[in-house]
Coordinates of C-alpha atoms in Angstrom, one line a residue:
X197 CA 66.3 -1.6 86.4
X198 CA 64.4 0.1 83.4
X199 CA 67.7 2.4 82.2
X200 CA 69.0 2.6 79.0
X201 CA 72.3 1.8 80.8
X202 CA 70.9 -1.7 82.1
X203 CA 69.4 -2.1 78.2
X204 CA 73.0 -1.3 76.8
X205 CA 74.4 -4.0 79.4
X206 CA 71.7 -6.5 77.9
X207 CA 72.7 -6.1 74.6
X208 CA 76.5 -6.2 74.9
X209 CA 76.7 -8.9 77.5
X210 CA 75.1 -10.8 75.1
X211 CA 77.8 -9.3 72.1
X212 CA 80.5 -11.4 74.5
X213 CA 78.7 -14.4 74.7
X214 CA 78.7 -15.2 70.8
X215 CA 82.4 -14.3 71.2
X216 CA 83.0 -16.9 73.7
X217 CA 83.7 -14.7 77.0
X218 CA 82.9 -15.2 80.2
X219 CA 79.4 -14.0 81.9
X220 CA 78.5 -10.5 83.1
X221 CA 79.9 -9.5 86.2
X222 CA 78.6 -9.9 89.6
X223 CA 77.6 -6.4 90.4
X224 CA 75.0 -6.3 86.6
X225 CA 71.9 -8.6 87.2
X226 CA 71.0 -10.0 84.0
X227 CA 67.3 -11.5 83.3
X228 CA 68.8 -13.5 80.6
X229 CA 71.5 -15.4 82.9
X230 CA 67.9 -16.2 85.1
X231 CA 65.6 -17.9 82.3
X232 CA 66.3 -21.4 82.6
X233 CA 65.6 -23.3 79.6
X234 CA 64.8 -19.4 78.1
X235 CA 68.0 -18.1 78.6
X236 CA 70.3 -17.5 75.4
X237 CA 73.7 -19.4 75.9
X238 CA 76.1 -17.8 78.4
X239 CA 79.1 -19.2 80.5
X240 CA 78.4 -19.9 83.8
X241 CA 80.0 -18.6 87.0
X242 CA 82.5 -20.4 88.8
X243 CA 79.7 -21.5 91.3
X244 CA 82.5 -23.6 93.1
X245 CA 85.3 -21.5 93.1
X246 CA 87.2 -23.1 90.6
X247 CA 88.6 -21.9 87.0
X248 CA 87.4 -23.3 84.0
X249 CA 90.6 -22.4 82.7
X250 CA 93.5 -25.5 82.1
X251 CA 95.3 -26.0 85.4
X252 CA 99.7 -25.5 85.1
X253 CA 101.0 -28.5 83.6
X254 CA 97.9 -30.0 82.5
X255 CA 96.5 -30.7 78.8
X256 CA 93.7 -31.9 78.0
X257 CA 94.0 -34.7 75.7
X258 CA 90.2 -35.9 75.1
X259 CA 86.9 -34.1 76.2
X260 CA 83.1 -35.3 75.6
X261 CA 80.4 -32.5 75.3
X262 CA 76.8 -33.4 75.6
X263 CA 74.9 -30.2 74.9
X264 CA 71.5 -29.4 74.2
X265 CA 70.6 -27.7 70.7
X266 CA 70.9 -23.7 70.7
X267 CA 68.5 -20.9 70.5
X268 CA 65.3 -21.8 68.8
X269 CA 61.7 -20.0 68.1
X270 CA 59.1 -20.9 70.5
X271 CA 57.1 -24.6 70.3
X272 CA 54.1 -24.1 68.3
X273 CA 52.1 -24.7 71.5
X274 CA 54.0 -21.5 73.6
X275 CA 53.6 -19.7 70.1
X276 CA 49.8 -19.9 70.9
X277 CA 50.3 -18.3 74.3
X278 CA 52.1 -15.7 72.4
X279 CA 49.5 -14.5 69.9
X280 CA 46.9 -14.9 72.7
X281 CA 48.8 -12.2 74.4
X282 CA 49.4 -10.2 71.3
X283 CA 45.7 -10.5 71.0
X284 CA 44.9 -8.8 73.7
X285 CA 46.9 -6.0 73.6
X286 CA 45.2 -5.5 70.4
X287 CA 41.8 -5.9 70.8
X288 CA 41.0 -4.3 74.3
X289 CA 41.5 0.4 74.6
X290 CA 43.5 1.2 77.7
X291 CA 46.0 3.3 78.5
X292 CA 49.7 1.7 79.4
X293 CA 52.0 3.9 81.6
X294 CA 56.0 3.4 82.7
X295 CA 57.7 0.3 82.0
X296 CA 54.4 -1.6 80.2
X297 CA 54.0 1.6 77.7
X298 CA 55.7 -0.4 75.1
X299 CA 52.5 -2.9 74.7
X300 CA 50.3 -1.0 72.2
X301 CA 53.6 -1.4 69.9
X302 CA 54.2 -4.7 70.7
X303 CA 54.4 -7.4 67.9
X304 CA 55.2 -11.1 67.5
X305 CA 58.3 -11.4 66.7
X306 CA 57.8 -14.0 64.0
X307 CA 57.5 -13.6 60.8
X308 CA 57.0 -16.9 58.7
X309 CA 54.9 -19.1 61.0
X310 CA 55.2 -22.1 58.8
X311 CA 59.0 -22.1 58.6
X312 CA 59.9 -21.0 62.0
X313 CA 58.4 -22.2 65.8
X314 CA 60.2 -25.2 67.3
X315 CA 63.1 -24.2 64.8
X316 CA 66.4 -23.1 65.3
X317 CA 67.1 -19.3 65.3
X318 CA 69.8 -17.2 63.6
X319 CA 70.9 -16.9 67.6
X320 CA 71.0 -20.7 67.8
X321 CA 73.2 -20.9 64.7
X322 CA 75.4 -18.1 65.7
X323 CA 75.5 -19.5 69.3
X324 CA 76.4 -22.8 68.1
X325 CA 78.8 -21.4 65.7
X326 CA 81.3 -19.8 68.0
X327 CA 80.9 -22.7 69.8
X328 CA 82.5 -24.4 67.2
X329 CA 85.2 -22.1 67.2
X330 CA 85.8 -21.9 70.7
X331 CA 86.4 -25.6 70.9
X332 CA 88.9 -25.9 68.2
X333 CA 91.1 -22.9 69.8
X334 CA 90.5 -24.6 73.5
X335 CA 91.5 -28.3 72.8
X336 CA 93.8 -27.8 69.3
X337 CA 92.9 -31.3 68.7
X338 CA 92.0 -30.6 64.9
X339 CA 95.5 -29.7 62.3
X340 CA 93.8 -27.7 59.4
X341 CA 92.8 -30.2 57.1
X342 CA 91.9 -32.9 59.1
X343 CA 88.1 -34.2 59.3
X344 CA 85.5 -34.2 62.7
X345 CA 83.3 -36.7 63.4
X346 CA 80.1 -35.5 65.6
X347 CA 76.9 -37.1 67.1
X348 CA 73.1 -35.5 66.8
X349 CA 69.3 -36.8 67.7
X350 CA 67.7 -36.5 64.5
X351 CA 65.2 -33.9 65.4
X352 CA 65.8 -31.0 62.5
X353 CA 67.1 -28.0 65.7
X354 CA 69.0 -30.4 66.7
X355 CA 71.0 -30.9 63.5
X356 CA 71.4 -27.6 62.4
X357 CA 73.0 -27.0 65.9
X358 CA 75.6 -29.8 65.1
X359 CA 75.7 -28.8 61.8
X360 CA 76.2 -24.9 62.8
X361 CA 78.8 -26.2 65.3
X362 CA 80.6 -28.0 62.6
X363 CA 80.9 -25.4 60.4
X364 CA 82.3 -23.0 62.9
X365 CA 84.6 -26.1 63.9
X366 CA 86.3 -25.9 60.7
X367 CA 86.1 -22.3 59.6
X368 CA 90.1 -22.1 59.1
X369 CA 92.1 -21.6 55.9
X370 CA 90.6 -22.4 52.4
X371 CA 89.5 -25.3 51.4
X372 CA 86.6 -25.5 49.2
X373 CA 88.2 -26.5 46.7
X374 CA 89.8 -30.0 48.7
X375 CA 86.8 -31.6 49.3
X376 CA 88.4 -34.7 51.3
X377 CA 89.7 -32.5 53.7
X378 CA 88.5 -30.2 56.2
X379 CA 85.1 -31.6 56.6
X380 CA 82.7 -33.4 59.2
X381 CA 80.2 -36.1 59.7
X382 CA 77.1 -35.9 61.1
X383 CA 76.5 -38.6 62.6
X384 CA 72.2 -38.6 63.2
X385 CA 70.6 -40.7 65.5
X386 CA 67.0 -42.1 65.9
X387 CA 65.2 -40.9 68.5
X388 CA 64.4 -43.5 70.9
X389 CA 60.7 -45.1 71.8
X390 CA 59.7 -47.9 73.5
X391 CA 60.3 -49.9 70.6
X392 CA 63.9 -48.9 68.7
X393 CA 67.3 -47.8 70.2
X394 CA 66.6 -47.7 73.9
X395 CA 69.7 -46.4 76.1
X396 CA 71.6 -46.9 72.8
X397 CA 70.6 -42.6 72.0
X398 CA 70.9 -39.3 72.5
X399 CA 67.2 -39.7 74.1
X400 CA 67.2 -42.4 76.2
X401 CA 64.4 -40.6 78.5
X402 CA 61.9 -41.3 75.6
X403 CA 62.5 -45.1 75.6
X404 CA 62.3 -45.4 79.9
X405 CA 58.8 -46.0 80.4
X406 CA 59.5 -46.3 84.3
X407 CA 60.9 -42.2 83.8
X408 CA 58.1 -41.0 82.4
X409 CA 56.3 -42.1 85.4
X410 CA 57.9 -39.4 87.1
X411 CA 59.0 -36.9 85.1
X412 CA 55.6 -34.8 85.2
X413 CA 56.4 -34.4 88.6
X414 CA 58.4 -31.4 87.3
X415 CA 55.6 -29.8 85.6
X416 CA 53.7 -30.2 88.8
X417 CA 56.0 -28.8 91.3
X418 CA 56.8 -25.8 89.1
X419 CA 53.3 -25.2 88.0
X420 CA 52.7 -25.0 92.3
X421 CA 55.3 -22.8 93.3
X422 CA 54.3 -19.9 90.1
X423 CA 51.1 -19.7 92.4
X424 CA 53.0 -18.4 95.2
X425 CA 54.3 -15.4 93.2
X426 CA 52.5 -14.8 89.7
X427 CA 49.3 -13.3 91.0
X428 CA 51.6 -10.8 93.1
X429 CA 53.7 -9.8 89.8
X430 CA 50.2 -9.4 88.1
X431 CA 49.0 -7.0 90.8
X432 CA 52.0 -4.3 90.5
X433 CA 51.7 -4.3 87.0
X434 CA 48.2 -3.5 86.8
X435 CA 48.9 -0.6 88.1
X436 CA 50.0 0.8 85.3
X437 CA 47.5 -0.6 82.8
X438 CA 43.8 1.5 82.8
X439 CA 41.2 -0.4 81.0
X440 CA 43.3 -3.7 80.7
X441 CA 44.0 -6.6 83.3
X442 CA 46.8 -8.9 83.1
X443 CA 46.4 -12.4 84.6
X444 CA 48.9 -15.4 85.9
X445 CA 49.1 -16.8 82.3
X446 CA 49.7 -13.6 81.1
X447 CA 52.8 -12.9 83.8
X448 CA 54.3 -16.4 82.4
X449 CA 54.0 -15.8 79.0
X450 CA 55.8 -12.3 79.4
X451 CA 58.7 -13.5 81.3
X452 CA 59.0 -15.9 78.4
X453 CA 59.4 -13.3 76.2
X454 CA 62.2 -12.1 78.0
X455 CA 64.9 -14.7 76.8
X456 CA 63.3 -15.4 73.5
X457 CA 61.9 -12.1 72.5
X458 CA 65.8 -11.4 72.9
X459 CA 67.4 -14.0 71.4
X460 CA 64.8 -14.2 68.0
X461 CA 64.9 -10.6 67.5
X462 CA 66.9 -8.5 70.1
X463 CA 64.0 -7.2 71.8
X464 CA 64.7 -7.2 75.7
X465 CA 61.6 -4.8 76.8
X466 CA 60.0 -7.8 78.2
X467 CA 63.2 -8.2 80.2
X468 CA 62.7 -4.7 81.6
X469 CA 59.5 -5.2 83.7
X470 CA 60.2 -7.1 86.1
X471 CA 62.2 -7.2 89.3
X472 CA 65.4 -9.0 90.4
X473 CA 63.3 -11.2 92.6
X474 CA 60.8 -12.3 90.0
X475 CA 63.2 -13.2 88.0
X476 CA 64.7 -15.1 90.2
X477 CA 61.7 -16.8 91.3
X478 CA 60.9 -17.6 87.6
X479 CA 64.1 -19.3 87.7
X480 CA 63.6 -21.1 90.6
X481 CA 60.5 -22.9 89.0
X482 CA 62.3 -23.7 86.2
X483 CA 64.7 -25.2 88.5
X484 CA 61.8 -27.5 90.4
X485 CA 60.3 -28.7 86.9
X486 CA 63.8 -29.8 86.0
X487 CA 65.1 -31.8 89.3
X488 CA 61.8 -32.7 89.6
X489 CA 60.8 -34.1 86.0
X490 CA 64.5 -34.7 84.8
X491 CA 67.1 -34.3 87.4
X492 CA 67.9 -36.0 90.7
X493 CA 64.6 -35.3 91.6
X494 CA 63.2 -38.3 89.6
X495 CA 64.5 -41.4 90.4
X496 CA 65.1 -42.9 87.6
X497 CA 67.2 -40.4 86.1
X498 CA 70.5 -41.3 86.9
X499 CA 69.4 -44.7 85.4
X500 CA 68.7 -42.9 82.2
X501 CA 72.2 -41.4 81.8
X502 CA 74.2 -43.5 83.1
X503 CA 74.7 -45.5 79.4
X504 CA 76.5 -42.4 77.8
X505 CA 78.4 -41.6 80.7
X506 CA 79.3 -45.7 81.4
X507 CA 80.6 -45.4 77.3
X508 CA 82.7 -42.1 77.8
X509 CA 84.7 -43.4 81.0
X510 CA 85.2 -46.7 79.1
X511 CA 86.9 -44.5 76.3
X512 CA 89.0 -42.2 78.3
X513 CA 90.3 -45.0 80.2
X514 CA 92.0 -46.6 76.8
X515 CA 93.0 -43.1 76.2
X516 CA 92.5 -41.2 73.1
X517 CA 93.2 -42.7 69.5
X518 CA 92.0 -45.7 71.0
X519 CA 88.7 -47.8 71.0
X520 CA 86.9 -50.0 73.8
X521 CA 87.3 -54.1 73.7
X522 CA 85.8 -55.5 70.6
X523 CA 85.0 -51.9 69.5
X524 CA 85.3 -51.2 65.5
X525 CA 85.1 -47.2 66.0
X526 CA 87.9 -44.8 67.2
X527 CA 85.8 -41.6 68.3
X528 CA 87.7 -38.3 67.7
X529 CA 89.7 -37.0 70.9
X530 CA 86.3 -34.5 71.0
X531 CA 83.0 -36.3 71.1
X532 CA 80.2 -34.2 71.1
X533 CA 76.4 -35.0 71.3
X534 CA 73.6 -33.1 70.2
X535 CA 70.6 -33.5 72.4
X536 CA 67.2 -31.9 74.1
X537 CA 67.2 -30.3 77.7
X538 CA 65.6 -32.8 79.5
X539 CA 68.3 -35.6 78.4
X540 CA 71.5 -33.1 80.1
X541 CA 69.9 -33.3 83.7
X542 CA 70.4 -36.9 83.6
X543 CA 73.8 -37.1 83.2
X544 CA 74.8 -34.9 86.1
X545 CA 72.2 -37.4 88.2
X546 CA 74.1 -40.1 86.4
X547 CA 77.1 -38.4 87.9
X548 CA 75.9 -37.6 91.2
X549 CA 76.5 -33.8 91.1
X550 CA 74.2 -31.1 92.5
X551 CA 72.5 -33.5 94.5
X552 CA 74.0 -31.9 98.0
X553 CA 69.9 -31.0 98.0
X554 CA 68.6 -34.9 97.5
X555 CA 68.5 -35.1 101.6
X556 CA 66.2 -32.5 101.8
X557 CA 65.0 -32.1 98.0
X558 CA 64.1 -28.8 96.6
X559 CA 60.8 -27.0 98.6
X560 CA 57.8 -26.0 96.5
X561 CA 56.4 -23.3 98.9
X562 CA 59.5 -21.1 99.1
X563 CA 62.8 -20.6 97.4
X564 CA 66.0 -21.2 99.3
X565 CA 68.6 -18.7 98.8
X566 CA 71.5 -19.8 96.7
X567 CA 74.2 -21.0 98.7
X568 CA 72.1 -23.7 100.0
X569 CA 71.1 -25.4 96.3
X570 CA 73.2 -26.2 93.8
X571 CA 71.1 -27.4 91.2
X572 CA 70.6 -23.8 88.6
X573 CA 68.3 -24.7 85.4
X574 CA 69.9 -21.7 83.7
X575 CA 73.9 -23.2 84.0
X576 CA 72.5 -26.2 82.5
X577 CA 69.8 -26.0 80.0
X578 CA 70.0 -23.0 78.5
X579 CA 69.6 -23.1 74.7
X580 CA 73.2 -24.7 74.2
X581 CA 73.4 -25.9 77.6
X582 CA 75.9 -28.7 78.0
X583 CA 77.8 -30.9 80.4
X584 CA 81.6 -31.6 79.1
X585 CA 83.8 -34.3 80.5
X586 CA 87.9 -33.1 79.9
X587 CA 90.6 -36.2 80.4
X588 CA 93.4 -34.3 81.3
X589 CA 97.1 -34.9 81.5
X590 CA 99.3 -32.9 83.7
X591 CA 103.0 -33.3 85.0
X592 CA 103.0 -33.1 88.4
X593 CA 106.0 -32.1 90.0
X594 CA 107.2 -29.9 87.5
X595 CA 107.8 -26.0 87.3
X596 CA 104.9 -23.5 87.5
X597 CA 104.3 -21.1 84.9
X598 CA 104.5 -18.9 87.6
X599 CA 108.5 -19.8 88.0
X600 CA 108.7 -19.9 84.2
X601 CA 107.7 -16.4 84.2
X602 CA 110.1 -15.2 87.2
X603 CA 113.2 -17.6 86.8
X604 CA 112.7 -17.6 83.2
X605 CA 113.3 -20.7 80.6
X606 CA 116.3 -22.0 78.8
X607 CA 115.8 -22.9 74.8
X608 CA 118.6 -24.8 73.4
X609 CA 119.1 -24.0 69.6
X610 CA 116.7 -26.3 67.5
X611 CA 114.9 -27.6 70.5
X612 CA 111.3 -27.0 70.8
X613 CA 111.0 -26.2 74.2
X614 CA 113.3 -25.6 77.2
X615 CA 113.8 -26.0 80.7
X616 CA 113.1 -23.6 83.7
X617 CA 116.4 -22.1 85.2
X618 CA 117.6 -22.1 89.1
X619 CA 114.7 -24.2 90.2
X620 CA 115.5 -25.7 93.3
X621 CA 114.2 -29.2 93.4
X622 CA 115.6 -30.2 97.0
X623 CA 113.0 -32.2 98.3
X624 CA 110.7 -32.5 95.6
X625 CA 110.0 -35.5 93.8
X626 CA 110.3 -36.0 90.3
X627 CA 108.0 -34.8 87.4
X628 CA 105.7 -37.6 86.5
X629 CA 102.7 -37.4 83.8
X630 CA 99.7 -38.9 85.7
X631 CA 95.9 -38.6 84.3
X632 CA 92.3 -36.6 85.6
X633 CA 89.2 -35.9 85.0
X634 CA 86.9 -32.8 85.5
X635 CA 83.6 -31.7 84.4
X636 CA 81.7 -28.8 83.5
X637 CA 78.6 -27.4 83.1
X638 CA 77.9 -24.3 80.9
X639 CA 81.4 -24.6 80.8
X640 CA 81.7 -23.9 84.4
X641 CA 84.1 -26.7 86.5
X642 CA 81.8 -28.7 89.1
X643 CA 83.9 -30.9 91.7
X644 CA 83.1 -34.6 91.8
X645 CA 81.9 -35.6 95.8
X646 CA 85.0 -37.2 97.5
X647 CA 87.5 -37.2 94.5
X648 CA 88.9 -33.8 93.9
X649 CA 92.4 -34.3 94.9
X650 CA 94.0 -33.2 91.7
X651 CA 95.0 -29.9 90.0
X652 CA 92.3 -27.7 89.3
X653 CA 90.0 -29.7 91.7
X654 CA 90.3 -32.8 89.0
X655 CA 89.5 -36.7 89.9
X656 CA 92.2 -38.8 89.3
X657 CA 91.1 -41.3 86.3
X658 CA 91.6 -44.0 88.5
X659 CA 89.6 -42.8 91.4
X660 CA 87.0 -41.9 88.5
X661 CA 86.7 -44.8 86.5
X662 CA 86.4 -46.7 90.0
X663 CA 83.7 -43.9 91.1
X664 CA 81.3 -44.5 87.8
X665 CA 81.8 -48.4 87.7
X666 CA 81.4 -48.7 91.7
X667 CA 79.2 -46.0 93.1
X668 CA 77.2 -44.6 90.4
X669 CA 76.1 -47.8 88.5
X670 CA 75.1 -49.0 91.4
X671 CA 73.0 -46.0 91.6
X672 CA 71.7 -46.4 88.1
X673 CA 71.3 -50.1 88.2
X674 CA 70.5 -51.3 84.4
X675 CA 68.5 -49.9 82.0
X676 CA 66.5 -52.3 80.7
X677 CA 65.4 -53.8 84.3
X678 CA 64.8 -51.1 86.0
X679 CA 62.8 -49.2 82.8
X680 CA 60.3 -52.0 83.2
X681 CA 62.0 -53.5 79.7
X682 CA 62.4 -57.0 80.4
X683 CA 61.2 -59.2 77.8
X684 CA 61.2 -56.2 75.3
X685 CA 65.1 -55.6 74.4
X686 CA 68.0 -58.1 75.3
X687 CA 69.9 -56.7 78.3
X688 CA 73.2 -56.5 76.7
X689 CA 71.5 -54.5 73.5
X690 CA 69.6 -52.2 76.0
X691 CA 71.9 -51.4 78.6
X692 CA 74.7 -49.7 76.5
X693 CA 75.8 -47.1 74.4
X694 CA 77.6 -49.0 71.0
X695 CA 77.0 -45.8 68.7
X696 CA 80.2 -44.4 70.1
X697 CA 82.0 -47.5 69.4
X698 CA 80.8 -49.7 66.4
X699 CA 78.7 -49.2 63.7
X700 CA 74.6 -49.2 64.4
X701 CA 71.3 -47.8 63.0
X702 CA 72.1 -44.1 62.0
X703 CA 72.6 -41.8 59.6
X704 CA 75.6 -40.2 58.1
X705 CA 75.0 -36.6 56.3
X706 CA 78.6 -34.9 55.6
X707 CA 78.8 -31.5 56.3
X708 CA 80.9 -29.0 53.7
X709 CA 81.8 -25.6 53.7
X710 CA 80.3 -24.4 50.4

């Protein structure tokens, strides 16, 4: 655990992530894959069994991201806890031994206190970056040249992660010297209160007085379970510490350090300390202050995302290049929305993923093993954590690439394309382009309850549309009534999203390359 071996892993696992790879393998155990909202942006494992990647015959033709902002430095309150520690390393004489040796050189890592907690990090920008670039090689919606459109709460992370994004987005060819082509808008956002946009945000959960009820029920439940195991992490590592005692605060603060010591300034000897088990107990109380405060866990959750999600089905069932009933806006076949972690829980509630666990809800006292929860704070909120919706159209009935590459293919002159040879279609039925829909998480494909008949483990856009206007509204009921709003907005201004479809209160900043 404390080898230069596992610190080399560390490093380059996180090398692959900025390139867009796929997570560490099963047999490494990575601290930063077990941070929660910590944890620097990494793809998540195929926790259902299913590939991420684009199933045979299938293209996807219009996908919506709703992502969180990317690595940032700590909030100025956490920054506190940090030079609280450093301050007493500093002013107490001991002597450190094995893996907590490092302490007496220990320093913040931050450098300009006025310009940098609760902003983005060069991580975040790098992060959000090859996102960017990832998106445009995975969807090849964008021809060089042609302009993006993107979404963003207004908070200043939360723009330079959309803005990053976009610039990565549209780092092809040369064309700073074009300024009409080959650039984006940023379109920002309000944050909401209980007094502006309401559902109409990327923060709806700050305009739901009825949420906020319940959402410090996440901080409660966590804040319970660290009992249970920080005192004992506290006790081992005493041990090697003469003349200096750690306490609980201290053991949360360190583990802290972990994913943002890492991701601020590469250092990962916080990561070092501990055990596979406490980390993943420090991710398990992550996980109980999001279900709890956020996801399924609070009740009005779903009822807090179900606006976004209600406006996205609407769009990918006209199809892409086209906009809703009496709507003046035709999104881009990529929509992407720039948010905070506690506003991505509520669309998988809105959903109703990861709630296999709502029967018998997440304990406090003890964490389950794996296999029997679903819900992972780190393959959702991590800095650039993100839920994506992919509309995909597939041929069904039609060759495998699997007899493409045995039987091979037949390209007439001047044709693009060709046919597969030899195939034997006795008793198959013809090839016929029908529509689906999957999602993701951390990029990571989770199966919708009861509608997963098609390829890759997909919802029929049928079935779907039928499944968010049926099922999960009634779940979510309406915004403004059951957020306690009546008499405060109009129902039909409160209840929707419209900044996806006609114009509204925002702001438009253009982002160029120079």
């Amino acid at each position: 655990m404390h080898s230069k071996a596992f610190r080399r892993n560390l490093l380059s696992s996180f090398v692959v992530l900025l390139v867009g790879a796929s997570s560490v393998t099963a047999e490494q155990f990575d601290p930063l894959h077990h941070s929660g909202p910590a944890s620097p942006y990494f793809v998540a494992p195929p926790l259902a069994g299913v590939p991420s990647t684009v199933p045979d015959g299938c293209v996807v033709d219009q996908a919506a991201w709703f992502l969180r902002h990317g690595s940032r430095y700590p909030e100025p309150g956490s920054f506190t806890g940090w030079e609280n520690l450093f301050a007493k390393f500093q002013n107490a004489s001991y002597t450190a031994r094995g893996p907590l040796s490092f302490i007496p050189f220990w320093t913040l890592p931050i450098d300009d206190e006025p310009h940098q907690p609760l902003f983005l990090s060069s991580t975040g920008a790098g992060e959000a970056f090859a996102l960017g670039v990832k998106l445009r090689k995975r969807y090849g919606f964008t021809k060089g040249g042609e302009n993006i459109t993107v979404w963003t709460a207004w908070q200043q992370r939360v723009v330079d992660t959309a803005t990053y994004f976009t610039r990565g987005y549209l780092s092809a060819g040369n064309y700073l010297t074009t300024p009409s082509l080959n650039r984006g808008t940023l379109i920002v956002l309000p944050d909401s209160t209980t007094n502006t946009t309401f559902a109409d945000s990327l923060t709806p959960s700050s305009s739901c007085p009825a949420y906020g009820i319940f959402s410090g029920n996440g901080s409660s439940t966590s804040d319970s379970f660290r009992s249970t195991f920080r005192q004992g992490i506290a006790d081992r590592l005493n041990r090697f510490l003469d003349g200096l005692v750690l306490d609980t605060t201290d053991i949360g603060v360190m583990q802290d350090l972990c994913g943002f010591g890492f991701e601020v300034s590469g250092d990962h000897r916080f990561c070092d300390i501990f055990t596979e088990n406490e980390w993943l107990d420090y991710e398990y109380a992550h996980d109980l202050n999001y279900y709890y405060g956020s996801g399924p866990g609070n009740p009005l959750s779903a009822t807090v995302g179900f606006p976004w999600l209600k406006a996205v089905t609407d769009l990918f069932e006209v199809g892409p290049g086209n906009t809703v009933k009496n709507g003046t806006l035709v999104p881009p076949p990529l929509i992407m929305g720039f948010t905070h972690d506690n506003n991505i829980p509520p669309l998988i509630s809105a959903l109703g993923l990861w709630n296999s666990s709502q029967a018998s809800p997440l304990p406090i006292t003890h964490r389950p093993p794996l296999p029997a929860r679903e819900f992972r704070s780190s393959h959702l909120v991590s800095f650039l954590g993100n839920v994506a919706i992919e509309r995909m159209s597939c041929v069904i009935g039609g060759p495998t690439s699997e007899q493409a590459m045995t039987q091979g293919v037949f390209h007439q002159a001047n044709v693009l394309g060709g046919t597969v040879v030899n195939v034997n279609t006795t008793g198959t039925r013809e090839k016929e382009e029908e529509v689906f829909i999957r999602v993701l998480a951390n990029e990571a494909v989770i199966p919708i309850p009861r509608c997963r008949s098609g390829p890759g483990s997909s919802c029929p856009l049928d079935e779907f549309v039928g499944y968010v206007n049926g099922e999960r509204k009634g779940v979510a009921g309406g915004f403004v009534e059951r957020c306690g709003l009546e008499g405060v907005v109009d129902v039909e201004v409160g209840d929707e999203v419209r900044f996806l479809t006609v114009e509204g209160d925002r702001e438009e900043m253009l982002v160029g390359l120079n």
